[in-house]
Amino acid sequence: MSAEPSGTLLVDYDEATRRYDPVIGIEVHVELGTATKMFDGAPQEFGGEPNSATTPVSLGLPGSLPVVNEKAVESAILIGLALNCEIAELCRFARKNYFYPDVPKNYQISQYDEPIAHDGWLDVELEDGTVVRVEIERAHMEEDAGKNTHVGGATGRIHGAEYSLVDYNRAGVPLVEIVTRPITGVGDRAPEVARAYVQTLRDLFRALGVSEARMERGNVRADVNVSLRPTPDSPLGTRTETKNVNSFRSVERAVRYEVSRQAAVLDAGASVVQETRHWHEDTGVTTAGRVKSDAEDYRYFPEPDLVPLVPSRDWVEALRARLPEMPAARRRRLQDEWGYADAEMRDVVNAGAVELIEATVAAGASPAAARKWWMGELARTANADGVALEELTVTPGQIAELQGLVDSGRLNDKLARQVLAGVLAGEGSPEQVVAARGLEVVSDDGALIAAVDDALAAQPDAAEKIRGGNLGPVGAIIGAVMKATRGQADAARVRELVLERIKA
Amino acid sequence: MSTISREEVARLAGLARIDLTDAELTRLATELDVIVEAVATVSRVATDDVPATSHPLPLVNVLRPDVVVQPLAADQALAAAPSAEDGRFAVPQILGEDA
């Protein structure tokens, strides 16, 4: 056992999972990428001036009335279908009543006992290829809250804040909340499953085109429920809910932390408190929030300002026909087309390089060459710079162009890497870097022959040996020529020329 | 026999942030009792083949296209705010709640 800063006892993770069976449940909120909000025509923009994207509806002004965004409903149905859910024949919106300044109406319009989609599943593939089926309890529509900024107080945290400032641009942005059933039977892999599940959902949202699903912008937010029980046959233990875990890595860490913390609580003979907990990205710990409210405390009731929603079966089927290829099926198809081994494909997926390689291949490179660049030189660069592959300032088109220069013999591997460095440094396209830096392979035999003759003349001993049939020193001559041409010669051609000129 | 206690009214009033006097708690408990009894009568009449009604209008699927309307200017949005700062609504200190 070890104690972390606040004095919380933790049990070593492996030890904890040897003695307890973790059960997790995940709620994911995704902001839909509609042009307007859920219940009014205010534009949905990221990063605008504060309070510049509101209407009387999104401010909750008296007398304003909500009207449902048809595209948001379509997106919710698409998500439901992609999660193999049943789409409700009739569903309603409900008021969830609570007082918090980021909710201007003093209630959030959500759905309660009649969600638009329910009873589905999603297959989640772990890094080693294991597939875990996650059961989906429901997916429902609701609206996002505004954003609070706490002012004053030493730490910027709520306690000690003198007042808060509220921006309602995000208030009313359409959300779909997806709730899993308890995920059991995954044992010590619970953190990995939690992470893979959220990652799979993110890929799904993008494939469906319902959201940009950018984690760093909070488009996708996860609440992570964790409980422990002595054995897989025991009833479910008391759970905690860690709110707003907003990166894949944090989802994994938060589950691990809660498993270690709860194991220590149970080991001490105490009970886990059912509560909301806060995730602290910087320190990697959770801390207690408020004790979980009873569902009745929200005093849900059917939203009187909205009529029921009855998605016609024709509409649902038309949307089903529009479902794109799902990410997992797409990965299998691409692996097939590209001829990658399982391990190679897994590395590509884990590196987030599928789209990049697909685009590079589409731009004319071979799958093998595309993989070599993105998983080799570019992965190293991204890693060294601490950025994602897709954030590198090079496009798949440029990589295909670079490979084209190699394939046509105008660049060798070494020169190609120098050209790539130029492209990454913002010097333009590969062609432009080649021209500006003069990096092309010297294919002019005249110039090469002169360099070879010079090298042979400079190393008469080596030349004599080669003439005598000893090919050992050929490498030294080639090296001298490469040096003289600043690496811009084609080594194979130089070799041919050395053997030719030696007889001259 | 009252089914709604004064304590329950007090709890609901707390959740709804309504300040009630003792006299009001007693009076509302009695009035809510009458309402609950009336609803119970309806429940006894409504059989399984009567669908739940959440809205008086016999309408479904009232939707709008995803088309942007002119939003309020920030100063219009803030015009009725008791207090504002940096283009935002300024609200009292929040204690004992989540971020």
Coordinates of C-alpha atoms in Angstrom, one line a residue:
Chain A
M1 CA 0.0 0.0 0.0
S2 CA 1.1 3.6 -0.6
A3 CA -0.4 6.9 0.4
E4 CA -0.9 9.6 -2.2
P5 CA -0.8 13.3 -1.3
S6 CA -4.3 13.7 0.2
G7 CA -3.6 10.7 2.5
T8 CA -5.8 8.4 0.4
L9 CA -4.6 4.8 0.7
L10 CA -4.1 2.9 -2.6
V11 CA -3.6 -0.8 -3.2
D12 CA -1.2 -1.8 -6.0
Y13 CA -3.3 -2.3 -9.1
D14 CA -2.3 -5.9 -9.8
E15 CA -2.8 -6.8 -6.1
A16 CA -6.3 -5.1 -6.2
T17 CA -7.5 -7.0 -9.3
R18 CA -6.2 -10.3 -7.8
R19 CA -8.6 -9.9 -4.9
Y20 CA -11.5 -7.9 -6.4
D21 CA -13.4 -8.1 -9.6
P22 CA -13.8 -4.6 -11.2
V23 CA -17.1 -3.7 -12.9
I24 CA -17.2 -0.5 -15.0
G25 CA -20.0 1.5 -16.7
I26 CA -19.4 4.4 -18.9
E27 CA -21.6 7.4 -19.9
V28 CA -20.4 9.3 -22.9
H29 CA -21.7 12.7 -24.0
V30 CA -21.1 13.7 -27.6
E31 CA -21.8 17.2 -28.9
L32 CA -23.5 16.9 -32.3
G33 CA -22.0 18.8 -35.1
T34 CA -25.2 20.5 -36.2
A35 CA -25.2 24.1 -37.5
T36 CA -27.7 25.1 -34.8
K37 CA -28.5 24.2 -31.2
M38 CA -30.9 21.5 -30.0
F39 CA -34.0 23.6 -29.5
D40 CA -33.3 26.9 -31.3
G41 CA -31.6 28.4 -34.3
A42 CA -28.6 29.9 -32.5
P43 CA -25.4 29.0 -34.3
Q44 CA -23.1 26.5 -32.8
E45 CA -19.6 27.7 -32.9
F46 CA -16.4 26.8 -31.0
G47 CA -14.5 29.7 -29.5
G48 CA -16.6 32.7 -30.5
E49 CA -17.0 35.9 -28.4
P50 CA -18.7 35.1 -25.1
N51 CA -22.5 35.2 -25.3
S52 CA -22.5 35.9 -29.1
A53 CA -24.4 32.7 -30.0
T54 CA -27.6 32.9 -28.0
T55 CA -31.3 33.5 -28.6
P56 CA -34.0 34.0 -26.0
V57 CA -34.4 30.2 -26.0
S58 CA -30.8 29.4 -25.2
L59 CA -30.9 32.1 -22.5
G60 CA -34.1 30.6 -21.0
L61 CA -35.8 34.0 -21.3
P62 CA -39.5 34.0 -20.2
G63 CA -42.0 33.2 -23.0
S64 CA -39.4 31.6 -25.3
L65 CA -40.3 28.2 -26.6
P66 CA -38.0 25.3 -27.7
V67 CA -38.4 23.6 -31.1
V68 CA -36.5 20.4 -31.8
N69 CA -33.7 20.4 -34.4
E70 CA -34.5 17.7 -37.0
K71 CA -30.9 17.1 -37.9
A72 CA -30.0 16.5 -34.2
V73 CA -32.8 13.8 -34.1
E74 CA -31.4 12.2 -37.3
S75 CA -27.9 12.2 -35.8
A76 CA -29.3 10.6 -32.6
I77 CA -31.1 7.9 -34.6
L78 CA -27.9 7.2 -36.7
I79 CA -25.9 6.8 -33.5
G80 CA -28.6 4.5 -32.1
L81 CA -28.6 2.4 -35.2
A82 CA -24.8 2.2 -35.3
L83 CA -24.9 1.0 -31.7
N84 CA -27.3 -1.8 -32.7
C85 CA -30.1 -0.2 -30.6
E86 CA -33.8 -0.3 -31.0
I87 CA -35.2 3.0 -32.0
A88 CA -38.2 4.0 -29.9
E89 CA -41.6 4.1 -31.7
L90 CA -42.4 7.0 -29.5
C91 CA -40.2 9.0 -27.1
R92 CA -40.5 12.2 -25.1
F93 CA -38.3 14.9 -23.7
A94 CA -38.2 15.5 -20.0
R95 CA -37.2 18.3 -17.7
K96 CA -34.3 17.6 -15.4
N97 CA -34.6 20.2 -12.7
Y98 CA -31.5 21.6 -10.9
F99 CA -30.1 25.0 -10.0
Y100 CA -26.8 25.8 -11.4
P101 CA -25.9 29.0 -13.3
D102 CA -24.7 27.3 -16.4
V103 CA -28.2 26.0 -16.9
P104 CA -30.2 29.2 -17.6
K105 CA -33.7 27.8 -17.4
N106 CA -33.0 26.0 -14.0
Y107 CA -33.7 22.8 -15.9
Q108 CA -32.0 20.9 -18.6
I109 CA -34.2 19.4 -21.4
S110 CA -33.2 15.8 -21.6
Q111 CA -35.0 12.4 -21.9
Y112 CA -35.8 10.3 -19.0
D113 CA -37.7 7.0 -19.2
E114 CA -38.3 7.2 -22.9
P115 CA -34.9 7.6 -24.7
I116 CA -34.8 7.6 -28.5
A117 CA -32.6 4.5 -28.6
H118 CA -32.2 1.6 -26.2
D119 CA -30.8 -1.9 -25.9
G120 CA -27.9 -2.2 -28.2
W121 CA -24.3 -3.2 -28.2
L122 CA -20.9 -2.2 -29.6
D123 CA -17.9 -4.5 -30.2
V124 CA -14.7 -3.0 -28.9
E125 CA -11.3 -4.3 -30.1
L126 CA -8.4 -4.1 -27.6
E127 CA -4.8 -3.5 -28.7
D128 CA -4.0 -7.2 -28.8
G129 CA -7.0 -8.0 -31.0
T130 CA -9.3 -9.3 -28.2
V131 CA -12.9 -8.2 -28.9
V132 CA -15.2 -7.2 -26.0
R133 CA -18.9 -6.7 -26.6
V134 CA -20.2 -3.7 -24.6
E135 CA -23.9 -3.7 -24.0
I136 CA -25.6 -0.4 -24.5
E137 CA -28.5 0.4 -22.2
R138 CA -29.7 3.6 -23.9
A139 CA -28.8 6.7 -26.0
H140 CA -30.8 9.8 -25.4
M141 CA -30.9 13.4 -26.5
E142 CA -30.3 16.4 -24.3
E143 CA -28.8 19.9 -24.4
D144 CA -25.4 21.1 -23.2
A145 CA -24.8 23.7 -20.5
G146 CA -23.0 27.0 -20.7
K147 CA -19.5 27.5 -19.4
N148 CA -18.6 28.9 -16.0
T149 CA -15.4 30.7 -15.2
H150 CA -14.7 31.1 -11.6
V151 CA -13.1 34.3 -10.5
G152 CA -11.1 35.1 -7.4
G153 CA -9.9 32.6 -4.8
A154 CA -6.3 31.5 -4.6
T155 CA -6.6 28.3 -6.7
G156 CA -9.2 29.2 -9.3
R157 CA -11.2 26.3 -7.9
I158 CA -14.8 26.9 -6.9
H159 CA -14.2 27.0 -3.2
G160 CA -12.9 30.4 -2.4
A161 CA -14.1 31.9 -5.7
E162 CA -15.8 35.2 -5.1
Y163 CA -18.1 35.0 -8.1
S164 CA -18.5 33.2 -11.5
L165 CA -18.8 34.4 -15.0
V166 CA -21.1 32.5 -17.4
D167 CA -20.9 32.2 -21.2
Y168 CA -24.1 30.7 -22.7
N169 CA -22.7 30.0 -26.2
R170 CA -22.6 26.3 -25.4
A171 CA -25.9 26.3 -23.6
G172 CA -28.4 24.3 -25.8
V173 CA -25.8 22.6 -28.0
P174 CA -27.2 19.2 -28.9
L175 CA -25.8 16.2 -27.0
V176 CA -26.4 12.5 -27.2
E177 CA -25.6 10.6 -24.0
I178 CA -24.8 7.0 -24.4
V179 CA -25.0 4.8 -21.3
T180 CA -23.6 1.2 -21.1
R181 CA -24.9 -1.6 -19.0
P182 CA -22.4 -2.7 -16.3
I183 CA -19.3 -4.1 -18.2
T184 CA -18.4 -7.3 -16.4
G185 CA -16.0 -10.2 -16.9
V186 CA -13.1 -8.1 -18.1
G187 CA -11.1 -8.4 -14.8
D188 CA -7.8 -6.5 -14.7
R189 CA -8.3 -5.3 -18.3
A190 CA -11.2 -2.9 -17.2
P191 CA -9.1 0.3 -17.7
E192 CA -8.1 -0.9 -21.2
V193 CA -11.6 -1.8 -22.1
A194 CA -12.9 1.6 -20.9
R195 CA -10.3 3.4 -23.0
A196 CA -11.0 1.3 -26.1
Y197 CA -14.7 1.8 -25.7
V198 CA -14.5 5.5 -25.7
Q199 CA -12.0 5.4 -28.6
T200 CA -14.3 3.2 -30.6
L201 CA -17.2 5.5 -30.0
R202 CA -15.1 8.5 -31.1
D203 CA -14.2 6.7 -34.4
L204 CA -17.9 5.8 -34.8
F205 CA -19.0 9.4 -34.4
R206 CA -16.5 10.5 -37.0
A207 CA -17.5 7.8 -39.4
L208 CA -21.2 8.7 -39.0
G209 CA -20.3 12.3 -39.6
V210 CA -22.4 13.3 -36.6
S211 CA -19.6 15.1 -34.7
E212 CA -16.0 16.2 -35.2
A213 CA -15.6 14.3 -31.9
R214 CA -12.5 16.3 -30.9
M215 CA -11.6 15.2 -27.4
E216 CA -9.4 18.3 -26.7
R217 CA -12.4 20.5 -27.5
G218 CA -14.7 18.6 -25.1
N219 CA -16.8 17.3 -28.0
V220 CA -16.7 13.9 -26.3
R221 CA -16.8 13.6 -22.5
A222 CA -16.9 10.5 -20.4
D223 CA -18.2 9.8 -17.0
V224 CA -16.7 6.6 -15.6
N225 CA -18.4 4.4 -13.1
V226 CA -16.3 1.9 -11.2
S227 CA -17.2 -0.7 -8.5
L228 CA -15.5 -3.7 -7.0
R229 CA -16.9 -7.0 -5.8
P230 CA -15.1 -9.9 -4.2
T231 CA -15.7 -12.4 -7.0
P232 CA -17.4 -12.4 -10.4
D233 CA -20.3 -14.2 -8.8
S234 CA -20.9 -11.6 -6.1
P235 CA -23.6 -8.9 -6.4
L236 CA -22.4 -5.6 -7.8
G237 CA -20.6 -3.4 -5.3
T238 CA -21.2 0.3 -4.6
R239 CA -20.0 2.4 -7.5
T240 CA -18.5 5.8 -7.8
E241 CA -18.9 8.0 -10.8
T242 CA -15.9 10.0 -12.0
K243 CA -17.1 13.0 -14.0
N244 CA -15.7 14.7 -17.1
V245 CA -12.8 12.5 -18.0
N246 CA -11.9 14.0 -21.3
S247 CA -9.0 12.0 -22.9
F248 CA -8.5 8.4 -23.8
R249 CA -5.5 8.1 -21.5
S250 CA -7.4 9.7 -18.6
V251 CA -10.3 7.3 -19.0
E252 CA -7.8 4.4 -18.5
R253 CA -6.0 6.1 -15.6
A254 CA -9.2 7.1 -13.8
V255 CA -10.4 3.5 -13.8
R256 CA -7.1 2.2 -12.6
Y257 CA -7.0 4.8 -9.8
E258 CA -10.5 4.1 -8.6
V259 CA -9.8 0.3 -8.6
S260 CA -6.7 0.9 -6.4
R261 CA -8.5 3.4 -4.1
Q262 CA -11.7 1.3 -3.6
A263 CA -9.7 -1.8 -2.9
A264 CA -7.9 0.1 -0.1
V265 CA -11.3 1.2 1.3
L266 CA -12.7 -2.3 1.2
D267 CA -9.4 -3.8 2.6
A268 CA -9.8 -1.5 5.6
G269 CA -13.2 -3.0 6.2
A270 CA -15.0 0.3 5.2
S271 CA -17.6 0.8 2.6
V272 CA -17.2 2.6 -0.7
V273 CA -19.4 5.8 -0.7
Q274 CA -21.7 6.1 -3.7
E275 CA -20.7 9.6 -4.9
T276 CA -19.6 11.7 -7.8
R277 CA -15.8 12.1 -8.0
H278 CA -13.7 14.7 -9.8
W279 CA -10.8 13.7 -12.0
H280 CA -7.6 15.6 -11.7
E281 CA -5.6 15.4 -15.0
D282 CA -2.5 16.9 -13.5
T283 CA -2.1 14.6 -10.5
G284 CA -3.9 11.6 -11.9
V285 CA -6.2 11.2 -8.9
T286 CA -9.9 11.4 -8.2
T287 CA -11.4 13.4 -5.2
A288 CA -14.8 13.2 -3.7
G289 CA -17.5 15.5 -5.0
R290 CA -21.1 15.6 -3.9
V291 CA -22.9 12.5 -2.7
K292 CA -24.9 11.1 -5.6
S293 CA -28.4 12.5 -5.7
D294 CA -31.5 10.3 -5.8
A295 CA -33.0 10.3 -9.2
E296 CA -36.1 12.0 -7.7
D297 CA -34.1 15.0 -6.7
Y298 CA -34.1 16.1 -10.3
R299 CA -37.9 16.0 -10.3
Y300 CA -38.0 14.8 -13.9
F301 CA -41.3 15.3 -15.7
P302 CA -42.4 15.3 -19.3
E303 CA -41.4 18.6 -21.0
P304 CA -44.7 20.5 -21.5
D305 CA -43.2 22.8 -24.2
L306 CA -42.5 19.9 -26.6
V307 CA -44.7 17.3 -28.1
P308 CA -43.7 13.6 -28.4
L309 CA -41.4 12.4 -31.1
V310 CA -42.6 9.5 -33.2
P311 CA -39.8 8.5 -35.6
S312 CA -41.6 6.8 -38.5
R313 CA -40.3 3.4 -39.5
D314 CA -39.7 4.8 -43.0
W315 CA -37.5 7.5 -41.6
V316 CA -35.5 5.1 -39.5
E317 CA -35.0 2.7 -42.4
A318 CA -33.9 5.5 -44.7
L319 CA -31.3 6.4 -42.1
R320 CA -30.3 2.8 -41.7
A321 CA -29.7 2.7 -45.4
R322 CA -27.4 5.7 -45.0
L323 CA -25.2 4.1 -42.4
P324 CA -21.6 4.2 -43.6
E325 CA -19.2 1.3 -43.3
M326 CA -18.4 0.9 -39.6
P327 CA -14.8 1.6 -38.5
A328 CA -14.0 -2.0 -37.5
A329 CA -15.3 -3.4 -40.8
R330 CA -13.4 -0.6 -42.7
R331 CA -10.2 -1.5 -40.9
R332 CA -10.6 -5.2 -41.9
R333 CA -11.2 -4.2 -45.5
L334 CA -8.3 -1.8 -45.6
Q335 CA -6.0 -4.4 -44.1
D336 CA -7.0 -6.8 -46.8
E337 CA -6.5 -4.3 -49.6
W338 CA -3.1 -3.2 -48.2
G339 CA -1.9 -6.6 -47.4
Y340 CA -0.7 -5.7 -43.9
A341 CA 0.0 -8.4 -41.3
D342 CA -2.2 -8.3 -38.2
A343 CA 0.5 -6.8 -36.1
E344 CA 1.3 -4.2 -38.7
M345 CA -2.3 -3.1 -39.0
R346 CA -2.7 -3.0 -35.2
D347 CA 0.3 -0.7 -35.0
V348 CA -1.1 1.5 -37.7
V349 CA -4.5 1.7 -35.9
N350 CA -2.9 2.4 -32.6
A351 CA -0.8 5.2 -34.1
G352 CA -3.9 6.8 -35.5
A353 CA -2.5 6.4 -39.0
V354 CA -5.3 4.7 -40.9
E355 CA -6.8 7.8 -42.5
L356 CA -3.3 9.2 -43.2
I357 CA -2.2 6.0 -45.0
E358 CA -5.5 5.7 -46.8
A359 CA -5.1 9.2 -48.1
T360 CA -1.5 8.6 -49.0
V361 CA -2.4 5.5 -51.0
A362 CA -5.2 7.4 -52.7
A363 CA -2.7 10.0 -53.7
G364 CA -0.7 7.3 -55.5
A365 CA 1.8 5.7 -53.1
S366 CA 2.0 2.0 -52.6
P367 CA 0.5 0.7 -49.2
A368 CA 4.0 -0.5 -48.2
A369 CA 5.6 2.8 -48.9
A370 CA 2.8 4.7 -47.2
R371 CA 3.2 2.6 -44.1
K372 CA 7.0 2.9 -44.2
W373 CA 6.8 6.7 -44.1
W374 CA 4.0 7.2 -41.6
M375 CA 5.1 4.5 -39.2
G376 CA 8.9 5.2 -39.6
E377 CA 10.3 8.6 -40.2
L378 CA 7.1 10.5 -39.5
A379 CA 6.2 8.5 -36.3
R380 CA 9.7 9.2 -35.0
T381 CA 9.3 12.9 -35.7
A382 CA 5.9 13.1 -34.2
N383 CA 7.1 11.3 -31.1
A384 CA 10.1 13.5 -30.7
D385 CA 7.9 16.6 -31.0
G386 CA 5.3 15.2 -28.7
V387 CA 2.5 15.7 -31.3
A388 CA 0.0 13.4 -33.0
L389 CA 0.8 12.2 -36.5
E390 CA -2.1 14.1 -38.0
E391 CA -0.7 17.3 -36.4
L392 CA 2.5 17.1 -38.4
T393 CA 2.8 19.8 -41.1
V394 CA 3.0 17.4 -44.0
T395 CA 0.0 16.1 -46.0
P396 CA -0.6 12.6 -47.3
G397 CA -0.4 14.1 -50.8
Q398 CA 3.1 15.4 -50.1
I399 CA 4.2 11.9 -48.8
A400 CA 2.9 10.3 -52.0
E401 CA 4.8 12.9 -54.1
L402 CA 8.0 12.3 -52.1
Q403 CA 7.6 8.5 -52.7
G404 CA 7.1 9.2 -56.4
L405 CA 10.4 11.0 -56.5
V406 CA 12.1 7.9 -54.9
D407 CA 10.3 5.5 -57.2
S408 CA 11.4 7.5 -60.3
G409 CA 15.0 7.4 -59.1
R410 CA 15.3 11.2 -58.6
L411 CA 15.8 10.8 -54.8
N412 CA 17.5 8.0 -52.8
D413 CA 16.3 7.2 -49.3
K414 CA 18.8 9.5 -47.6
L415 CA 17.9 12.4 -49.8
A416 CA 14.2 11.7 -49.4
R417 CA 14.6 12.0 -45.7
Q418 CA 16.3 15.4 -46.1
V419 CA 13.5 16.5 -48.4
L420 CA 11.0 15.4 -45.9
A421 CA 12.8 17.5 -43.2
G422 CA 12.4 20.5 -45.5
V423 CA 8.7 19.8 -46.0
L424 CA 8.2 19.5 -42.3
A425 CA 10.2 22.8 -41.8
G426 CA 7.6 24.5 -44.0
E427 CA 9.8 24.9 -47.0
G428 CA 7.1 23.8 -49.4
S429 CA 6.2 20.7 -51.4
P430 CA 8.8 18.0 -52.0
E431 CA 9.4 19.3 -55.5
Q432 CA 10.0 22.8 -54.2
V433 CA 12.4 21.5 -51.5
V434 CA 14.3 19.5 -54.1
A435 CA 14.6 22.6 -56.3
A436 CA 15.5 25.0 -53.4
R437 CA 18.0 22.7 -51.7
G438 CA 19.4 21.1 -54.9
L439 CA 18.9 17.7 -53.4
E440 CA 18.3 15.7 -56.5
V441 CA 20.2 12.5 -57.2
V442 CA 23.0 13.1 -59.7
S443 CA 21.9 11.1 -62.6
D444 CA 24.2 12.8 -65.1
D445 CA 26.7 10.1 -65.9
G446 CA 29.2 12.7 -67.0
A447 CA 29.4 14.3 -63.6
L448 CA 29.5 10.9 -61.9
I449 CA 32.2 9.5 -64.2
A450 CA 34.4 12.6 -63.4
A451 CA 33.8 11.9 -59.7
V452 CA 34.6 8.2 -60.0
D453 CA 37.8 9.0 -62.0
D454 CA 38.9 11.5 -59.3
A455 CA 38.3 9.0 -56.5
L456 CA 40.2 6.2 -58.3
A457 CA 43.1 8.6 -59.0
A458 CA 43.1 9.7 -55.3
Q459 CA 43.3 6.1 -54.1
P460 CA 45.7 4.4 -56.5
D461 CA 46.3 1.4 -54.1
A462 CA 42.6 0.7 -54.0
A463 CA 42.3 1.1 -57.7
E464 CA 45.2 -1.4 -58.2
K465 CA 43.5 -4.0 -56.0
I466 CA 40.2 -3.7 -57.7
R467 CA 41.9 -4.0 -61.1
G468 CA 43.5 -7.2 -59.7
G469 CA 40.1 -8.7 -59.0
N470 CA 39.8 -7.8 -55.3
L471 CA 36.4 -6.0 -55.0
G472 CA 36.9 -5.2 -51.3
P473 CA 37.9 -1.6 -51.7
V474 CA 35.0 -0.8 -54.1
G475 CA 33.0 0.4 -51.1
A476 CA 35.7 2.9 -50.2
I477 CA 35.6 4.3 -53.7
I478 CA 31.8 4.5 -53.7
G479 CA 32.0 6.3 -50.3
A480 CA 34.4 8.9 -51.7
V481 CA 32.1 9.5 -54.7
M482 CA 29.1 9.8 -52.4
K483 CA 31.0 12.3 -50.3
A484 CA 32.1 14.3 -53.3
T485 CA 28.4 14.4 -54.5
R486 CA 27.1 15.3 -51.0
G487 CA 25.1 12.0 -51.0
Q488 CA 23.3 12.9 -54.2
A489 CA 24.5 10.0 -56.2
D490 CA 22.7 6.7 -56.8
A491 CA 25.0 4.2 -55.0
A492 CA 24.1 1.3 -57.3
R493 CA 25.0 3.4 -60.4
V494 CA 28.2 4.5 -58.8
R495 CA 29.2 0.9 -58.3
E496 CA 28.5 0.1 -61.9
L497 CA 30.6 3.1 -63.0
V498 CA 33.5 2.2 -60.7
L499 CA 33.7 -1.3 -62.3
E500 CA 33.4 0.1 -65.8
R501 CA 36.0 2.9 -65.3
I502 CA 38.6 0.6 -63.7
K503 CA 38.9 -1.2 -67.0
A504 CA 39.2 2.0 -68.9
Chain B
M1 CA -55.1 10.4 6.4
S2 CA -52.7 12.6 4.7
T3 CA -50.3 11.1 2.1
I4 CA -48.2 14.2 1.7
S5 CA -46.4 15.2 4.9
R6 CA -45.2 18.6 5.8
E7 CA -41.6 17.2 5.7
E8 CA -42.0 16.2 2.1
V9 CA -43.3 19.6 1.2
A10 CA -40.4 21.2 3.0
R11 CA -38.0 18.9 1.1
L12 CA -39.6 19.7 -2.3
A13 CA -39.5 23.4 -1.4
G14 CA -35.9 23.1 -0.7
L15 CA -35.2 21.4 -4.0
A16 CA -37.2 24.1 -5.8
R17 CA -35.5 26.9 -3.8
I18 CA -38.8 28.2 -2.5
D19 CA -38.9 29.7 0.9
L20 CA -42.1 28.6 2.8
T21 CA -43.4 29.5 6.2
D22 CA -44.7 26.9 8.6
A23 CA -48.2 28.0 7.9
E24 CA -47.6 27.6 4.1
L25 CA -46.1 24.1 4.6
T26 CA -49.2 23.0 6.5
R27 CA -51.6 24.5 3.9
L28 CA -49.7 23.1 0.9
A29 CA -49.5 19.6 2.4
T30 CA -53.3 19.6 2.6
E31 CA -53.7 21.1 -0.9
L32 CA -51.2 18.7 -2.5
D33 CA -53.1 15.8 -0.8
V34 CA -56.2 16.8 -2.7
I35 CA -54.3 16.9 -6.0
V36 CA -52.7 13.5 -5.3
E37 CA -56.1 12.1 -4.5
A38 CA -57.5 13.5 -7.8
V39 CA -54.7 12.0 -9.8
A40 CA -55.2 8.7 -8.0
T41 CA -58.8 8.8 -9.1
V42 CA -57.7 9.3 -12.7
S43 CA -55.2 6.4 -12.4
R44 CA -58.0 4.1 -11.2
V45 CA -60.0 4.9 -14.3
A46 CA -57.2 4.8 -16.8
T47 CA -56.7 1.2 -17.9
D48 CA -53.7 -0.2 -19.8
D49 CA -55.2 0.6 -23.2
V50 CA -55.2 4.3 -22.4
P51 CA -51.9 5.7 -23.5
A52 CA -50.0 8.1 -21.2
T53 CA -50.6 11.7 -22.3
S54 CA -47.9 14.3 -21.7
H55 CA -49.3 17.1 -23.9
P56 CA -52.9 18.4 -24.5
L57 CA -52.3 18.8 -28.2
P58 CA -52.7 15.7 -30.4
L59 CA -49.4 16.5 -32.2
V60 CA -46.1 14.7 -32.7
N61 CA -42.9 15.4 -34.5
V62 CA -42.8 19.2 -34.5
L63 CA -39.4 19.7 -35.8
R64 CA -37.4 22.6 -37.4
P65 CA -34.7 22.4 -40.1
D66 CA -31.1 22.9 -38.9
V67 CA -30.9 26.5 -40.2
V68 CA -29.1 29.3 -38.3
V69 CA -31.1 32.4 -37.2
Q70 CA -29.6 35.7 -36.3
P71 CA -28.4 35.3 -32.7
L72 CA -28.7 38.1 -30.1
A73 CA -25.8 40.5 -30.0
A74 CA -23.7 39.9 -26.9
D75 CA -24.8 43.3 -25.4
Q76 CA -28.5 42.4 -26.1
A77 CA -27.9 39.0 -24.4
L78 CA -26.4 40.8 -21.4
A79 CA -28.9 43.6 -21.3
A80 CA -31.1 42.1 -18.6
A81 CA -28.2 40.6 -16.6
P82 CA -28.1 42.0 -13.0
S83 CA -24.3 42.0 -13.4
A84 CA -21.9 41.3 -16.2
E85 CA -18.2 41.3 -16.7
D86 CA -16.0 40.6 -19.8
G87 CA -19.0 39.9 -21.9
R88 CA -20.2 37.3 -19.4
F89 CA -23.0 37.0 -16.9
A90 CA -21.6 37.5 -13.4
V91 CA -23.3 35.3 -10.8
P92 CA -22.8 34.9 -7.1
Q93 CA -20.2 32.6 -5.6
I94 CA -21.1 28.9 -6.0
L95 CA -20.6 26.7 -3.0
G96 CA -20.8 23.0 -2.4
E97 CA -21.6 22.1 -6.0
D98 CA -19.8 20.6 -8.9
A99 CA -17.8 22.5 -11.5

